[in-house]
Amino acid sequence: MKKLLLSLLLSFMTFTTHAQSTLLGDVNNDGKVTVTDAMMVVDIIMHGYKYFSVDPTTVSLPVGGTATMEISGGYDSYEVISSNTAIAEASLSGTTITLTAIASGEAKVIVKDVQTLRYIEIPVTVVSDDEAVNLDHDLRVFIMGNSYTLDVTAYLEDLIRAANINLDQLGIYAGIFNGGQLADWVSRYNYGSDVTLQKMAGNIIMNETGSVKELLNQEWDLIVLLQASNVSYDWSTFEKSLPELLTIIHENCINEDVKIAYQIPWGHTEDTAPQELAGNIECTQKLMEEYEITDIIPIGTAVQNARNTSLNTPLYLTRDNWHLCMGVGRYLAACTFFESVITPISHISVLGNTAIHQLTDDEKYKYNGSVAVDETNRLLCQLCAINAVKFPFVVTIPDN
């Protein structure tokens, strides 16, 4: 059948421009159909158009900021232009589009499939430094965590402020038990123990003190879970407590549409981390399959990515073979949380975020392995985080 169609098409190589436009939308500019064009026509007749899409479909970012978009589908050959390069510039690498905000205003990024000449327009809004970026919706986050949570969220608000995101739409809170496991949250719920939350970012006010039941009985949009890193690769520890904990969350949270996310922990030492991360990833994949938890925050993957770059430190990006080092380690974790949780509803990537972190005296002198975040390593931290979000179950080395 395909040979017959191709033979018929090649025998009519003088298709009119009108006929080409009807089938392909102007295959080329000289009014002739090439062999490549004819083969594509066969493919279209047999299978239909390979439509493509771009994610996200709208972008808002501050002046000087950057954002990324991904192309999927189509014929794997694209062109990208900005309708107004004075507002935003666009570049293409593979299927990744990178936007750079130049000045406040509006522009469109036009993505064209060069085979079919079909195109998609993505609206881009660049806001001035004094104009906050609004999220798609308010976000209230309850992290049911442990001491690792402090490492992940300590610098998070710095990134959010640098992205000029409206803090009045955010409230990120953490409950922290040192060495805390998922089972500890179940126990505290069953015993009615009081818990105190810490506000890590944003201006939304939530009740910070009460029993687990009372704290859950609020309008949370996202609950973040994580297992203690010394058992996070042992699936039996999930089976014992996760089903009950999920029931507790859904029975007590006011928001019936509350989402659940799981944070992948990092491995510890150079000798053990690869095996620990592999176990963490395996448990995460089981968790996704058996409990339909689809939102993943791959901190452990980002950390392991960074350990394979110049960011690595003698203590393997930790300060005590467990907790992340001050500066680079914590910044990397915050970047990963930002890209996983904030980017989808702000349409602002952490890539190009201008936040840095100068070490405090305590960080310099009280903790081992501290490394400041500056213009020499900021971008690499962000790339390690972005790679982890794109490929949460594979350790990668970013191009820098």
XYZ file of C-alpha atoms in Angstrom:
400
model
C 0.000 0.000 0.000
C 2.758 2.438 0.975
C 4.730 1.660 -2.217
C 1.633 2.286 -4.317
C 0.982 5.620 -2.651
C 4.591 6.695 -3.019
C 4.596 5.710 -6.705
C 1.451 7.733 -7.325
C 2.833 10.741 -5.542
C 6.185 10.678 -7.310
C 4.417 10.524 -10.673
C 2.796 13.874 -9.917
C 5.830 15.861 -8.830
C 4.295 19.006 -10.320
C 1.587 19.360 -7.697
C 0.143 22.832 -7.744
C 0.924 25.176 -4.910
C -2.762 25.144 -4.013
C -2.754 21.353 -3.761
C 0.339 21.419 -1.583
C -1.218 23.994 0.724
C -4.357 21.878 1.075
C -2.414 18.815 2.160
C 0.733 20.113 3.752
C 0.325 23.859 4.264
C 2.987 24.963 1.707
C 5.587 22.202 1.780
C 8.284 24.422 0.344
C 8.680 27.752 -1.345
C 9.457 26.784 -4.923
C 6.123 25.142 -5.771
C 7.685 21.666 -6.155
C 7.296 18.516 -4.107
C 10.525 16.762 -3.170
C 10.950 13.048 -2.458
C 11.124 13.893 1.247
C 7.886 15.843 0.974
C 6.227 12.992 -0.893
C 7.280 10.477 1.745
C 5.832 12.721 4.416
C 2.577 12.933 2.479
C 2.470 9.128 2.500
C 3.025 9.166 6.231
C 0.245 11.739 6.698
C -2.163 9.728 4.537
C -1.350 6.517 6.395
C -1.099 7.837 9.933
C -2.290 11.443 10.022
C -0.282 14.501 11.067
C 2.281 14.151 13.825
C 1.074 17.110 15.816
C 3.464 18.721 18.264
C 2.967 20.575 21.524
C 4.910 22.956 23.746
C 4.880 22.981 27.543
C 4.163 25.326 29.246
C 1.653 27.106 27.010
C 2.166 30.523 28.629
C 5.211 32.079 30.285
C 5.606 34.941 32.740
C 9.010 36.017 34.012
C 10.782 39.055 35.455
C 13.179 41.294 33.597
C 16.543 39.534 33.412
C 15.003 36.151 34.175
C 15.040 33.010 32.066
C 12.563 30.205 31.511
C 12.526 26.943 29.577
C 9.872 25.197 27.491
C 9.839 21.685 26.047
C 8.651 20.601 22.595
C 7.186 17.146 22.146
C 5.793 15.306 19.123
C 6.003 16.518 15.547
C 8.762 15.673 13.069
C 11.747 16.548 15.313
C 12.781 19.572 13.281
C 11.787 22.988 14.587
C 12.430 26.695 14.309
C 11.873 29.163 17.143
C 11.617 32.941 16.914
C 10.500 35.728 19.225
C 7.976 38.220 17.888
C 9.718 40.972 19.858
C 13.369 40.426 20.735
C 13.404 43.734 22.593
C 11.114 42.084 25.158
C 12.270 38.449 25.146
C 14.827 36.426 23.222
C 14.338 32.744 22.379
C 16.888 30.049 21.550
C 16.511 26.352 20.743
C 18.690 23.407 21.766
C 17.262 20.047 20.773
C 13.682 20.205 22.002
C 14.360 22.743 24.777
C 13.497 26.407 24.234
C 15.232 28.926 26.494
C 13.689 32.355 26.948
C 15.596 35.374 28.228
C 13.618 38.392 29.431
C 15.048 41.691 28.194
C 12.465 44.334 29.129
C 8.944 44.517 30.511
C 6.172 43.967 28.001
C 4.562 41.209 25.977
C 5.848 39.043 23.152
C 5.089 35.745 21.482
C 7.413 32.830 20.930
C 6.590 31.165 17.631
C 7.534 27.497 17.393
C 7.343 26.037 13.884
C 7.602 22.444 12.690
C 9.764 22.953 9.594
C 8.394 19.824 7.920
C 4.701 20.736 8.036
C 5.105 24.488 8.615
C 2.530 24.242 11.367
C 3.278 26.545 14.285
C 2.313 27.306 17.878
C 2.393 30.748 19.476
C 3.308 30.962 23.159
C 2.370 34.232 24.912
C 5.239 35.647 26.985
C 4.826 38.342 29.627
C 7.875 40.080 31.085
C 7.242 42.074 34.235
C 9.380 44.819 35.740
C 11.279 44.336 38.962
C 8.586 46.119 40.967
C 5.713 44.114 39.459
C 5.194 40.767 41.203
C 4.524 37.625 39.163
C 1.203 36.027 40.056
C 0.863 32.281 40.351
C -1.860 30.355 38.540
C -3.430 29.838 41.974
C -2.575 30.237 45.652
C -0.328 27.513 47.031
C -0.379 26.260 50.633
C 2.168 23.538 51.305
C 2.477 21.307 54.375
C 5.761 19.351 54.443
C 5.506 16.374 56.803
C 9.250 16.197 57.181
C 12.379 15.740 59.236
C 15.718 17.509 59.586
C 16.370 17.096 55.851
C 13.453 19.451 55.268
C 15.438 22.357 56.709
C 18.203 21.689 54.184
C 15.703 21.771 51.331
C 13.766 24.892 52.338
C 16.319 27.100 54.119
C 17.138 29.163 50.993
C 13.833 28.645 49.170
C 12.368 32.079 49.820
C 15.545 33.697 48.461
C 14.866 32.037 45.106
C 11.180 32.973 45.216
C 11.989 36.621 45.959
C 14.610 36.750 43.208
C 11.982 35.455 40.767
C 9.705 38.299 41.911
C 6.857 35.886 42.671
C 3.890 37.197 44.641
C 4.563 36.008 48.194
C 0.969 36.768 49.154
C -0.039 33.706 47.142
C 2.348 31.360 48.939
C 2.501 29.648 52.297
C 5.074 26.857 52.685
C 5.156 25.242 56.128
C 7.205 22.364 57.510
C 6.745 20.014 60.420
C 10.167 18.753 61.420
C 11.095 15.752 63.573
C 14.797 14.861 63.701
C 15.137 11.440 62.137
C 11.398 11.446 61.551
C 9.857 8.608 59.547
C 6.441 8.402 57.925
C 5.438 6.147 60.816
C 6.152 8.971 63.300
C 3.438 11.113 61.742
C 0.971 8.257 62.080
C 1.956 7.785 65.736
C 1.610 11.463 66.559
C -1.791 11.523 64.903
C -2.998 8.487 66.839
C -1.706 9.825 70.174
C -2.988 13.355 69.576
C 0.482 14.835 70.098
C 0.983 18.552 69.465
C 3.153 19.596 66.553
C 4.607 23.004 65.691
C 5.099 24.010 62.075
C 7.718 26.412 60.762
C 6.872 28.839 57.975
C 9.602 28.459 55.359
C 8.336 30.792 52.606
C 5.443 33.048 51.651
C 2.979 35.327 53.403
C -0.132 33.142 53.659
C -0.931 32.593 57.322
C -1.854 29.090 58.466
C -2.347 27.647 61.937
C 1.128 26.574 63.047
C 0.446 24.761 66.322
C -1.874 21.910 67.208
C -2.377 18.195 66.813
C -1.686 16.570 63.451
C -5.446 16.344 62.986
C -5.910 20.054 63.683
C -3.041 21.069 61.435
C -4.304 18.933 58.573
C -7.783 20.413 58.960
C -6.826 23.441 56.846
C -6.952 24.404 53.161
C -3.680 22.777 52.105
C -3.066 22.483 48.368
C -0.038 20.213 48.600
C 1.226 17.769 51.228
C 4.883 16.768 50.832
C 5.995 13.449 52.320
C 9.495 12.089 52.795
C 10.858 9.010 54.457
C 13.845 9.090 56.828
C 16.990 8.553 54.767
C 18.205 5.584 56.817
C 15.124 3.570 55.758
C 14.039 5.333 52.562
C 15.373 2.457 50.451
C 13.453 -0.174 52.463
C 10.029 -0.694 50.925
C 8.709 -2.510 54.003
C 8.850 0.779 55.959
C 6.463 2.332 53.442
C 4.053 -0.587 53.517
C 3.769 -0.373 57.301
C 2.742 3.275 57.518
C 2.037 4.957 54.178
C -1.495 3.571 53.582
C -2.636 4.748 57.007
C -0.935 8.122 56.623
C -2.608 8.746 53.256
C -5.973 7.879 54.792
C -5.309 10.327 57.641
C -4.453 13.087 55.167
C -7.505 12.614 52.984
C -9.911 12.241 55.916
C -8.727 15.409 57.639
C -7.606 17.884 54.973
C -10.398 20.334 54.104
C -9.334 20.506 50.467
C -10.699 17.362 48.828
C -8.393 17.956 45.856
C -5.219 18.184 47.916
C -2.210 16.778 46.068
C 0.419 14.509 47.589
C 4.082 14.791 46.612
C 7.022 12.636 47.626
C 10.536 13.967 48.094
C 13.380 11.634 47.120
C 16.132 11.726 49.795
C 19.827 11.809 48.936
C 22.396 9.151 49.725
C 25.048 9.714 52.361
C 28.714 8.988 51.707
C 30.700 8.463 48.526
C 30.783 4.712 49.185
C 27.085 4.260 49.948
C 25.227 7.026 48.107
C 24.853 5.382 44.663
C 23.289 2.239 46.143
C 21.143 4.228 48.560
C 19.842 6.479 45.810
C 19.058 3.448 43.627
C 16.997 2.026 46.508
C 15.313 5.388 47.096
C 14.358 5.582 43.424
C 13.036 2.030 43.400
C 10.822 2.758 46.410
C 9.640 5.997 44.811
C 8.622 4.190 41.641
C 6.706 1.597 43.674
C 5.043 4.376 45.633
C 3.938 6.033 42.403
C 2.582 2.787 41.009
C 0.796 1.469 44.100
C -0.478 4.710 45.627
C -0.881 6.882 42.524
C 1.403 9.626 43.831
C 2.614 11.392 40.696
C 4.251 14.559 42.054
C 7.915 13.889 42.774
C 10.538 16.250 44.196
C 13.848 14.594 43.223
C 16.262 16.199 45.679
C 18.375 13.045 45.934
C 18.813 12.851 42.169
C 19.851 16.516 41.972
C 22.418 16.043 44.732
C 23.883 12.999 43.003
C 23.981 14.936 39.720
C 26.003 17.653 41.453
C 28.372 15.139 43.016
C 29.529 14.291 39.504
C 30.505 17.908 38.780
C 32.862 20.562 40.070
C 30.275 21.330 42.776
C 31.304 18.236 44.739
C 33.065 18.704 48.077
C 35.324 16.478 50.238
C 32.293 15.490 52.343
C 30.246 14.681 49.237
C 28.127 17.854 49.488
C 27.268 17.141 53.119
C 28.441 18.707 56.373
C 28.334 15.495 58.457
C 27.865 12.645 55.947
C 24.100 13.098 56.356
C 22.851 16.673 56.059
C 23.658 18.908 53.115
C 26.495 21.382 53.329
C 25.688 25.034 53.876
C 25.748 27.136 50.751
C 25.919 24.993 47.628
C 24.210 21.905 49.073
C 21.193 23.711 50.472
C 20.958 25.997 47.444
C 20.898 23.005 45.109
C 18.065 21.430 47.128
C 16.060 24.669 47.122
C 16.492 24.955 43.345
C 15.083 21.450 42.929
C 12.079 22.200 45.147
C 11.483 25.443 43.229
C 11.625 23.746 39.826
C 9.353 20.913 41.001
C 6.727 22.902 42.920
C 6.913 26.600 42.010
C 7.781 26.499 38.301
C 4.624 24.638 37.179
C 2.313 27.352 38.587
C 4.544 30.396 37.989
C 5.911 29.387 34.569
C 9.283 30.669 35.750
C 12.183 28.246 35.706
C 14.886 28.384 38.326
C 17.337 28.609 35.434
C 18.872 32.057 35.501
C 17.571 32.896 38.977
C 19.859 35.611 40.343
C 19.754 34.556 44.010
C 23.129 33.689 45.502
C 24.144 32.809 49.055
C 27.026 34.321 50.947
C 27.937 32.215 53.952
C 27.145 33.576 57.391
C 29.800 33.382 60.111
C 27.980 30.421 61.660
C 27.913 28.613 58.334
C 31.590 29.299 57.778
C 32.926 28.289 61.161
C 30.425 25.895 62.758
C 29.846 23.544 59.843
C 32.212 21.492 57.725
C 32.296 21.737 53.958
C 30.438 25.025 53.518
C 30.731 26.584 50.045
C 29.219 29.958 49.112
C 26.928 30.268 46.093
C 28.117 32.962 43.703
C 28.214 33.743 39.985
C 30.777 30.983 39.377
C 28.605 28.081 40.563
C 25.009 29.364 40.700
C 24.101 28.259 37.179
C 25.551 24.771 37.603
C 23.465 24.244 40.747
C 20.376 25.257 38.799
C 21.201 22.948 35.901
C 21.715 19.973 38.222
C 18.283 20.666 39.708
C 16.586 21.089 36.331
C 18.098 17.857 35.031
C 16.811 16.025 38.086
C 13.277 17.319 37.555
C 13.399 16.305 33.898
C 14.950 12.894 34.647
C 14.119 12.114 38.304
C 15.211 8.486 38.162
C 18.479 8.882 36.251
C 21.713 10.525 37.393
C 22.906 12.949 34.706
C 25.742 15.404 34.256
C 24.465 18.762 32.960
C 26.160 20.748 30.251
C 27.662 23.868 31.768
